[in-house]
Structures are given as structure tokens and as C-alpha cells.
Amino acid sequence: MSALAAEVGAVNLGQGFPDTDGPPEVLAAAREAIAGGYNQYPPALGYPVLREAIGRHQERYYGLTVDPQTQVLVTVGATEAIASAVLALCEPGDEVVTFEPYYDSYAACIALARATRRTVALRFPDFAVDEDALRAAFSERTRLVLLNTPHNPTGKVFTRDELILIAQLAAEYGAYVVTDEVYEHLTFDGAQHLPFATLPGTAERTITISSAGKTFSTTGWKVGWLSGPAELVSACRTVKQFLTYVGSGPFQPAIALGLDTQDDYVGRFAKDLGRKRDLLSTGLTAAGFEVARPSGTYFVIADAAPLGVTDAVDFCWQLPHTHGVAAIPVSVFCDDKAAARTLVRFAFCKKDDVLQEAVRRLTHA
Ligand code: PMP
Ligand code: GLN
């Protein structure tokens, strides 16, 4: 979709990446790190300066204590953290419970591990967890729950009750939980991100994943990390060693500085995104879509059925040509394609004038 958007000059609200770079201090710190000699292989777990900053961040925001020496692993984006965790924890034939729609790398990583995914549908427009469906997804073969909150592509922030239910079922079935919290800071209207590992009794079975790409709008730096019990982190590290070994050398100290000094920036960024969510949601509604207002991430799902659309895949292929806007059909994130037949995901991590232009094109063309 990004290639098509570029080809036809469409406003690209498909792939989720910001069109404004993150805090200048963080960008400057990367340049300084290059000048200062951070250009060879970092240590296998990541530079201590970053692991320590991750530990402080977890403590400051969530009261979570992680030992930077043994409980944190720096990865090549959250993407590698997900792959390492799934490959480390799953054997062929194991089952992984995840929610659908799901971020696309989940299905690929579960397949790489030759495990089986058992998905639980989150249904438009409120995307609530259905307790019976969740229970039914667990079995004695369940090895792992792969959770994502705040959730791409729905923008859902899982509630405390939903997370407690997941925790209870994981405990009952002896399953690990890998929780992808890359949008941890991107929530709106007072919606509170609750890290899964803060729930009672969960820490010993949970791997938490995040990414500087989302928090600091540095998606191209590919600095991510995971944290959890030392023996699980060690298992992930064993996998990671043979995926990439290490990565993102000079960006690691720069992100450490970001985690230590940019809380105000992050607060402003989230607030700004909340406003952009409103701008795009209002515009999509005016254009005739039915919009599910997200509480987090930088994505919004809109139903194109009121526009007479019967297949969002066709619609999204046509939209760059007909209206000069690119978006993603939600069915690409689903096993049950029919359930998402008319749903479209738009990204709103774009400059106001870009969003306004997209709205203008969608409402007037
Ligand atoms: N998980 C989710 C839910 C995401 O949306 C993304 C970003 N597309 C990732 C993981 C990957 O993060 P990174 O770019 O740090 O690899
Ligand atoms: N996370 C972003 C998205 O969901 C981009 C990642 C990707 O393109 N693989 O659009």
C-alpha cells in the first residue's frame, strides 16, 4: 500500500509510521553516539546504559522492578522481541492464544515455531473480549497467550477485568503470556494502559515487549526490548543470538537518554495524537464511514459498509486511485476474513495538514 500510495501520489494513511521525527535531543544523542564510538557490536543483551534506563522507566511508570543485568533484552524492534519470545517458548504442536484482528507478525512467528494459533475475535465496534470465546480458545496444549494492548489495529486498550480474566486462564492452563505493549504511552481520554505484568501473580509467567519506535517516533531505528523473569529472558536471548545477534548500536544510548529525559515530550505526543484521532474520526464520519473511536495507538477502524462497500480489500486497492488516499483492509489482520469484510484501518500519526487533506479528498472527491 505504501508503494502504491507513493506511485499515485496518494495520502498514505496505510502503514503506521509518523511523518514527524521524535525529540531533537534524542536525534542529537544518536549523532553524538556515532561520533563517540558506539559503532561496533553492542553487548548481546544490549548496552547497559539502555537496559538500566528501561529498568528505571518500568519502575517510574508502573512500579515494576526489573534487574537490568538479567531481566532485560534489547532487540531489533519489537518485531524481533516477538519472534524471539514465540520461538523460545513454543514447540511444534503447541497452541498460542491471540486476539483477532492481530498484528501481522504474530501469525508468521507462530507458524515459524510450528505452533498453532487459536484466535479470539474482537468485534467491531467495541472490540470487547467475549469471555466464553476466550475460555474456549484455551486447551491443555495452550503454551502461550500473545497479547497486545493497546491494540493494533483496533485502538482498543484492554480493561483491567479483561486482563484479569486472561491472567486467570493463563494460570489455570500453565501458559506463558507475551504482552506486546509497544503503544504503552499512546492512550487518549484518560484511558489507562495497564501493563499485564503489574497484575497479581503474572510477573513470573510474563514477557513484556515495547519499542522506542512508537514512543519516540523513530520507527526506522528498530530499537525494541523485552523484559521478564531471568530464565525466560535468557531463552529469548538464545534465539535472538541467531536471528540478528545484536543491532542498532548508536541508537541504543540515544533511546536511553529519551527514556530518562523525555516524559514531557511523550505526554505531549499522546495528547497531540488524541487530537489527531478526533480530526480524522470526525472527517471519516463526515465522509460516511462508521467509526470506532480508538482509546489508544495511532490507528482507527472505520466501517465502509454505509458507503455501499462490500469488500474492503477491493475498496482499499481502489481508494488511492479514486480518492487519493491509502488505507489498509482489516481482513489482512484476520483469519475470519468475512467478519472484517467492510472494515478499513486508517493511521492518524500524520501532520494535521496531511490529515486534513485526506479528509478533504474523502469527503469531496
Ligand atoms: N507490535 C505492534 C502491535 C506494532 O504495531 C508494531 C509496529 N508496526 C510492532 C509490534 C513492531 O514494532 P517495531 O517497529 O519496533 O519492530
Ligand atoms: N506497525 C505498523 C503498522 O501496523 C508498521 C509495521 C509494518 O509495516 N510492518 O502499520
Coordinates of C-alpha atoms and ligand atoms in Angstrom, one line a residue:
M1 CA 0.0 0.0 0.0
S2 CA 2.9 2.4 0.8
A3 CA 4.4 1.6 -2.7
L4 CA 1.0 2.2 -4.4
A5 CA 0.4 5.4 -2.4
A6 CA 3.9 6.7 -3.5
E7 CA 3.2 5.7 -7.1
V8 CA -0.1 7.5 -7.4
G9 CA 0.6 10.4 -5.0
A10 CA -2.0 9.3 -2.5
V11 CA -2.0 10.5 1.1
N12 CA -0.7 7.4 2.9
L13 CA -2.8 6.6 5.9
G14 CA -2.0 2.9 5.5
Q15 CA 1.3 1.8 7.1
G16 CA 1.7 3.1 10.6
F17 CA 4.6 5.4 10.8
P18 CA 4.8 9.1 11.9
D19 CA 5.7 11.8 9.4
T20 CA 7.4 13.8 12.1
D21 CA 10.6 12.6 13.8
G22 CA 10.9 12.3 17.5
P23 CA 12.5 14.6 20.1
P24 CA 15.5 16.6 18.8
E25 CA 17.6 15.7 21.9
V26 CA 17.2 12.0 21.1
L27 CA 18.2 12.6 17.5
A28 CA 21.2 14.6 18.6
A29 CA 22.2 11.9 21.1
A30 CA 22.4 9.3 18.2
R31 CA 24.7 11.6 16.3
E32 CA 26.8 12.0 19.4
A33 CA 26.9 8.2 19.9
I34 CA 28.2 7.8 16.4
A35 CA 30.9 10.4 17.0
G36 CA 31.6 8.9 20.4
G37 CA 32.4 5.4 19.2
Y38 CA 29.2 3.3 19.5
N39 CA 29.8 1.8 16.1
Q40 CA 30.7 -1.9 16.8
Y41 CA 28.7 -4.8 18.1
P42 CA 26.9 -3.9 21.3
P43 CA 26.8 -6.5 24.1
A44 CA 24.5 -9.4 23.5
L45 CA 21.8 -8.1 25.9
G46 CA 22.1 -4.5 24.7
Y47 CA 24.2 -1.7 26.1
P48 CA 23.9 -1.4 29.9
V49 CA 23.0 2.3 29.6
L50 CA 19.8 1.3 27.8
R51 CA 18.9 -1.7 29.9
E52 CA 19.3 0.5 33.0
A53 CA 17.1 3.2 31.5
I54 CA 14.5 0.6 30.6
G55 CA 14.6 -0.6 34.3
R56 CA 14.1 3.0 35.6
H57 CA 11.3 3.6 33.1
Q58 CA 9.4 0.4 34.2
E59 CA 9.8 1.4 37.9
R60 CA 8.8 5.1 37.3
Y61 CA 5.7 4.5 35.3
Y62 CA 4.5 1.2 36.6
G63 CA 6.3 0.4 39.9
L64 CA 7.7 -2.7 38.2
T65 CA 11.2 -3.8 39.3
V66 CA 13.4 -5.5 36.6
D67 CA 17.0 -6.3 37.0
P68 CA 18.8 -4.7 34.0
Q69 CA 21.6 -7.3 34.3
T70 CA 19.4 -10.3 33.8
Q71 CA 15.8 -9.3 33.0
V72 CA 16.0 -7.0 30.0
L73 CA 17.0 -7.8 26.4
V74 CA 17.4 -5.2 23.8
T75 CA 16.1 -6.3 20.4
V76 CA 15.9 -5.2 16.8
G77 CA 12.5 -3.6 17.2
A78 CA 9.5 -5.2 18.9
T79 CA 9.3 -7.4 15.8
E80 CA 12.4 -9.3 16.9
A81 CA 11.3 -9.4 20.5
I82 CA 8.0 -11.1 19.4
A83 CA 9.9 -13.6 17.2
S84 CA 12.4 -14.4 19.9
A85 CA 9.8 -14.9 22.5
V86 CA 7.5 -17.1 20.4
L87 CA 10.4 -19.2 19.1
A88 CA 11.9 -19.5 22.6
L89 CA 8.7 -20.6 24.3
C90 CA 6.8 -22.7 21.7
E91 CA 7.4 -26.3 20.5
P92 CA 5.8 -27.7 17.4
G93 CA 2.1 -28.5 18.1
D94 CA 1.8 -26.1 21.0
E95 CA -1.1 -23.7 20.8
V96 CA -0.9 -19.9 21.1
V97 CA -4.0 -17.9 22.0
T98 CA -4.2 -14.5 20.4
F99 CA -6.8 -11.9 19.6
E100 CA -8.1 -11.2 16.2
P101 CA -7.6 -8.9 14.3
Y102 CA -3.9 -9.4 15.2
Y103 CA -0.7 -7.6 14.2
D104 CA 0.6 -9.5 11.2
S105 CA 3.9 -10.8 12.5
Y106 CA 2.1 -12.9 15.1
A107 CA 0.7 -15.4 12.6
A108 CA 4.1 -15.6 10.9
C109 CA 6.1 -16.2 14.1
I110 CA 3.6 -18.8 15.4
A111 CA 3.9 -20.5 12.0
L112 CA 7.7 -20.3 12.2
A113 CA 7.6 -22.1 15.6
R114 CA 5.3 -24.7 14.0
A115 CA 2.8 -23.9 16.7
T116 CA -1.0 -23.4 16.1
R117 CA -2.8 -20.2 16.7
R118 CA -6.2 -20.1 18.4
T119 CA -7.7 -16.7 17.9
V120 CA -10.4 -14.9 19.9
A121 CA -12.4 -12.4 17.9
L122 CA -12.6 -8.7 18.9
R123 CA -15.7 -7.5 17.2
F124 CA -16.4 -4.0 15.7
P125 CA -17.2 -1.5 17.1
D126 CA -16.4 -2.0 20.8
F127 CA -13.9 -4.9 20.4
A128 CA -14.8 -6.3 23.8
V129 CA -13.4 -9.7 24.9
D130 CA -16.0 -12.4 24.9
E131 CA -15.4 -14.5 28.0
D132 CA -16.8 -17.7 26.6
A133 CA -14.9 -17.4 23.4
L134 CA -11.7 -16.7 25.3
R135 CA -12.2 -19.7 27.6
A136 CA -13.0 -21.9 24.6
A137 CA -9.6 -20.9 23.0
F138 CA -7.7 -22.5 25.8
S139 CA -6.8 -26.2 26.0
E140 CA -4.2 -28.4 27.6
R141 CA -2.0 -27.6 24.6
T142 CA -2.0 -23.9 25.2
R143 CA 1.6 -22.8 25.7
L144 CA 1.3 -19.1 25.3
V145 CA -1.1 -16.1 25.2
L146 CA 0.2 -13.4 22.8
L147 CA -1.5 -10.3 24.0
N148 CA -1.3 -6.7 22.5
T149 CA -2.5 -3.7 24.5
P150 CA -3.0 -1.0 23.4
H151 CA -4.1 -3.0 20.4
N152 CA -3.2 -2.6 16.7
P153 CA -5.3 -2.4 14.5
T154 CA -8.4 -1.7 16.7
G155 CA -7.0 1.0 19.0
K156 CA -8.5 -0.9 21.9
V157 CA -7.0 -0.6 25.4
F158 CA -7.7 -3.8 27.3
T159 CA -9.6 -3.3 30.5
R160 CA -8.5 -4.5 33.9
D161 CA -11.3 -7.1 34.0
E162 CA -10.3 -8.4 30.6
L163 CA -6.6 -8.7 31.7
I164 CA -7.5 -10.3 34.9
L165 CA -9.5 -13.0 33.0
I166 CA -6.6 -13.6 30.7
A167 CA -4.3 -13.9 33.8
Q168 CA -6.7 -16.4 35.5
L169 CA -6.9 -18.5 32.4
A170 CA -3.2 -18.4 31.7
A171 CA -2.5 -19.5 35.3
E172 CA -5.2 -22.3 35.1
Y173 CA -3.6 -23.7 31.9
G174 CA 0.0 -23.1 32.9
A175 CA 0.5 -20.8 29.9
Y176 CA 3.1 -18.0 29.4
V177 CA 2.0 -14.6 28.4
V178 CA 3.9 -12.5 25.9
T179 CA 2.4 -9.0 26.0
D180 CA 3.2 -6.6 23.2
E181 CA 2.8 -3.1 24.7
V182 CA 4.6 -1.0 22.0
Y183 CA 1.8 1.6 22.3
E184 CA 2.1 1.8 26.1
H185 CA 2.2 5.6 26.1
L186 CA -0.2 6.3 23.3
T187 CA -3.6 6.4 25.0
F188 CA -6.3 9.1 25.0
D189 CA -9.2 10.5 27.1
G190 CA -7.7 9.2 30.3
A191 CA -7.8 5.6 29.1
Q192 CA -5.1 3.9 31.3
H193 CA -2.7 1.4 29.8
L194 CA -2.3 -1.4 32.3
P195 CA 0.8 -3.4 31.9
F196 CA -0.1 -7.1 32.1
A197 CA 2.9 -7.8 34.3
T198 CA 1.6 -5.5 37.0
L199 CA -1.4 -7.8 37.7
P200 CA -1.0 -10.0 40.8
G201 CA 0.7 -13.3 40.1
T202 CA 1.5 -12.6 36.5
A203 CA 5.1 -11.4 36.6
E204 CA 6.7 -14.9 36.8
R205 CA 5.0 -16.1 33.6
T206 CA 5.1 -12.8 31.5
I207 CA 7.4 -11.4 28.9
T208 CA 6.7 -7.7 28.2
I209 CA 7.6 -6.1 24.9
S210 CA 8.0 -2.5 23.9
S211 CA 9.5 -0.3 21.2
A212 CA 11.2 3.1 21.1
G213 CA 9.9 3.3 17.5
K214 CA 6.4 4.1 18.8
T215 CA 7.2 6.2 21.8
F216 CA 9.8 8.4 20.2
S217 CA 8.7 8.3 16.5
T218 CA 11.9 6.6 15.5
T219 CA 10.4 3.6 13.7
G220 CA 13.5 3.2 11.4
W221 CA 15.9 2.9 14.3
K222 CA 14.4 -0.5 15.2
V223 CA 15.2 -0.3 19.0
G224 CA 12.9 -2.6 20.9
W225 CA 13.2 -4.7 24.1
L226 CA 11.6 -7.4 26.2
S227 CA 11.7 -7.9 29.9
G228 CA 10.6 -10.6 32.3
P229 CA 11.9 -13.4 34.5
A230 CA 15.6 -14.0 34.0
E231 CA 15.2 -17.6 32.7
L232 CA 12.7 -16.6 30.1
V233 CA 14.8 -13.6 29.0
S234 CA 17.8 -15.9 28.8
A235 CA 15.8 -18.3 26.5
C236 CA 14.8 -15.3 24.3
R237 CA 18.4 -14.2 24.1
T238 CA 19.4 -17.7 22.9
V239 CA 17.0 -17.3 20.0
K240 CA 17.9 -13.7 19.3
Q241 CA 21.6 -14.6 19.1
F242 CA 20.9 -16.5 15.9
L243 CA 18.4 -14.1 14.5
T244 CA 20.5 -10.9 14.5
Y245 CA 22.8 -11.3 17.5
V246 CA 22.7 -7.6 18.2
G247 CA 21.6 -4.4 16.4
S248 CA 21.0 -0.6 16.4
G249 CA 24.3 0.2 18.2
P250 CA 24.4 4.0 18.3
F251 CA 20.6 4.3 18.7
Q252 CA 20.7 2.4 22.0
P253 CA 22.3 5.2 24.1
A254 CA 20.1 7.7 22.3
I255 CA 17.0 5.9 23.3
A256 CA 18.3 5.5 26.9
L257 CA 18.5 9.3 27.0
G258 CA 15.0 9.5 25.6
L259 CA 13.6 7.2 28.3
D260 CA 15.3 9.1 31.1
T261 CA 14.6 12.7 30.0
Q262 CA 11.6 12.8 27.6
D263 CA 8.5 12.2 29.8
D264 CA 7.1 15.6 29.0
Y265 CA 7.6 15.1 25.2
V266 CA 5.8 11.7 25.4
G267 CA 2.9 13.2 27.3
R268 CA 2.5 15.9 24.7
F269 CA 2.9 13.5 21.8
A270 CA 0.0 11.3 23.2
K271 CA -2.2 14.4 23.7
D272 CA -1.5 15.6 20.2
L273 CA -2.3 12.1 18.8
G274 CA -5.7 12.3 20.7
R275 CA -6.5 15.5 18.8
K276 CA -5.4 13.9 15.5
R277 CA -7.6 10.9 16.3
D278 CA -10.6 13.4 16.7
L279 CA -9.7 15.2 13.5
L280 CA -9.6 12.0 11.4
S281 CA -12.5 10.3 13.1
T282 CA -14.7 13.4 12.6
G283 CA -13.6 13.5 8.9
L284 CA -14.3 9.9 8.3
T285 CA -17.7 10.2 9.9
A286 CA -18.4 13.1 7.6
A287 CA -17.3 11.1 4.6
G288 CA -19.9 8.4 5.5
F289 CA -17.9 5.8 7.4
E290 CA -19.0 4.4 10.7
V291 CA -16.0 4.9 13.0
A292 CA -14.9 3.0 16.1
R293 CA -13.2 5.7 18.2
P294 CA -9.9 4.3 19.5
S295 CA -8.7 4.8 23.0
G296 CA -5.0 4.1 22.1
T297 CA -2.4 3.5 19.3
Y298 CA -2.4 5.6 16.2
F299 CA -5.0 3.7 14.3
V300 CA -8.7 3.9 13.7
I301 CA -11.0 1.3 12.2
A302 CA -13.9 2.5 10.1
D303 CA -16.7 0.5 8.5
A304 CA -17.2 1.3 4.9
A305 CA -20.5 -0.6 4.6
P306 CA -22.6 2.6 4.9
L307 CA -20.8 3.8 1.7
G308 CA -22.1 0.7 -0.1
V309 CA -18.7 -1.1 0.1
T310 CA -19.0 -4.9 0.2
D311 CA -15.3 -5.8 0.1
A312 CA -12.7 -3.6 1.8
V313 CA -9.8 -5.3 0.0
D314 CA -11.1 -4.1 -3.4
F315 CA -12.0 -0.8 -1.8
C316 CA -8.5 -0.2 -0.5
W317 CA -6.9 -1.1 -3.8
Q318 CA -9.2 1.4 -5.5
L319 CA -9.1 4.2 -2.9
P320 CA -5.6 5.6 -3.9
H321 CA -6.9 5.9 -7.5
T322 CA -10.4 7.1 -6.8
H323 CA -9.8 9.4 -3.8
G324 CA -6.0 9.8 -3.5
V325 CA -5.9 8.1 0.0
A326 CA -4.3 4.8 1.0
A327 CA -5.6 2.7 3.9
I328 CA -5.5 -1.0 4.9
P329 CA -8.3 -3.6 4.8
V330 CA -8.7 -5.0 8.3
S331 CA -9.2 -8.5 6.9
V332 CA -5.4 -8.8 6.4
F333 CA -5.1 -8.9 10.2
C334 CA -7.8 -11.7 10.5
D335 CA -8.3 -15.4 9.9
D336 CA -12.0 -14.8 9.7
K337 CA -11.9 -12.5 6.6
A338 CA -15.7 -12.4 6.4
A339 CA -16.1 -10.8 9.9
A340 CA -13.9 -7.9 8.7
R341 CA -15.2 -7.7 5.2
T342 CA -16.0 -4.0 5.1
L343 CA -13.6 -2.7 7.7
V344 CA -10.7 -0.4 6.9
R345 CA -7.8 0.8 9.1
F346 CA -6.5 4.4 8.8
A347 CA -3.4 5.7 10.6
F348 CA -3.5 9.2 12.1
C349 CA 0.1 9.7 13.1
K350 CA 0.4 12.3 10.4
K351 CA 0.7 16.1 10.3
D352 CA -2.6 18.0 10.7
D353 CA -2.5 19.3 7.1
V354 CA -1.9 15.8 5.8
L355 CA -4.9 14.5 7.7
Q356 CA -7.0 17.5 6.6
E357 CA -6.1 16.8 3.0
A358 CA -7.1 13.2 3.4
V359 CA -10.4 14.2 4.9
R360 CA -10.9 16.7 2.1
R361 CA -10.3 14.1 -0.5
L362 CA -12.5 11.5 1.2
T363 CA -15.4 14.0 1.7
H364 CA -15.3 15.8 -1.7
A365 CA -13.9 13.5 -4.4
Ligands
PMP1 N1 3.7 -4.8 17.6 C1 2.7 -4.0 17.1 C2 1.4 -4.2 17.7 C3 3.0 -3.0 16.2 O1 2.0 -2.2 15.7 C4 4.3 -2.9 15.7 C5 4.7 -1.8 14.7 N2 4.2 -2.0 13.5 C6 5.3 -3.7 16.1 C7 5.0 -4.7 17.1 C8 6.7 -3.7 15.6 O2 7.5 -2.8 16.2 P1 9.0 -2.4 15.7 O3 8.8 -1.5 14.6 O4 9.6 -1.9 17.0 O5 9.6 -3.7 15.3
GLN2 N1 3.2 -1.3 12.8 C1 3.0 -0.6 11.6 C2 1.6 -1.0 11.0 O1 0.9 -1.8 11.6 C3 4.0 -0.8 10.5 C4 4.8 -2.0 10.5 C5 4.9 -2.7 9.2 O2 4.6 -2.1 8.2 N2 5.3 -3.9 9.2 O3 1.2 -0.5 10.0

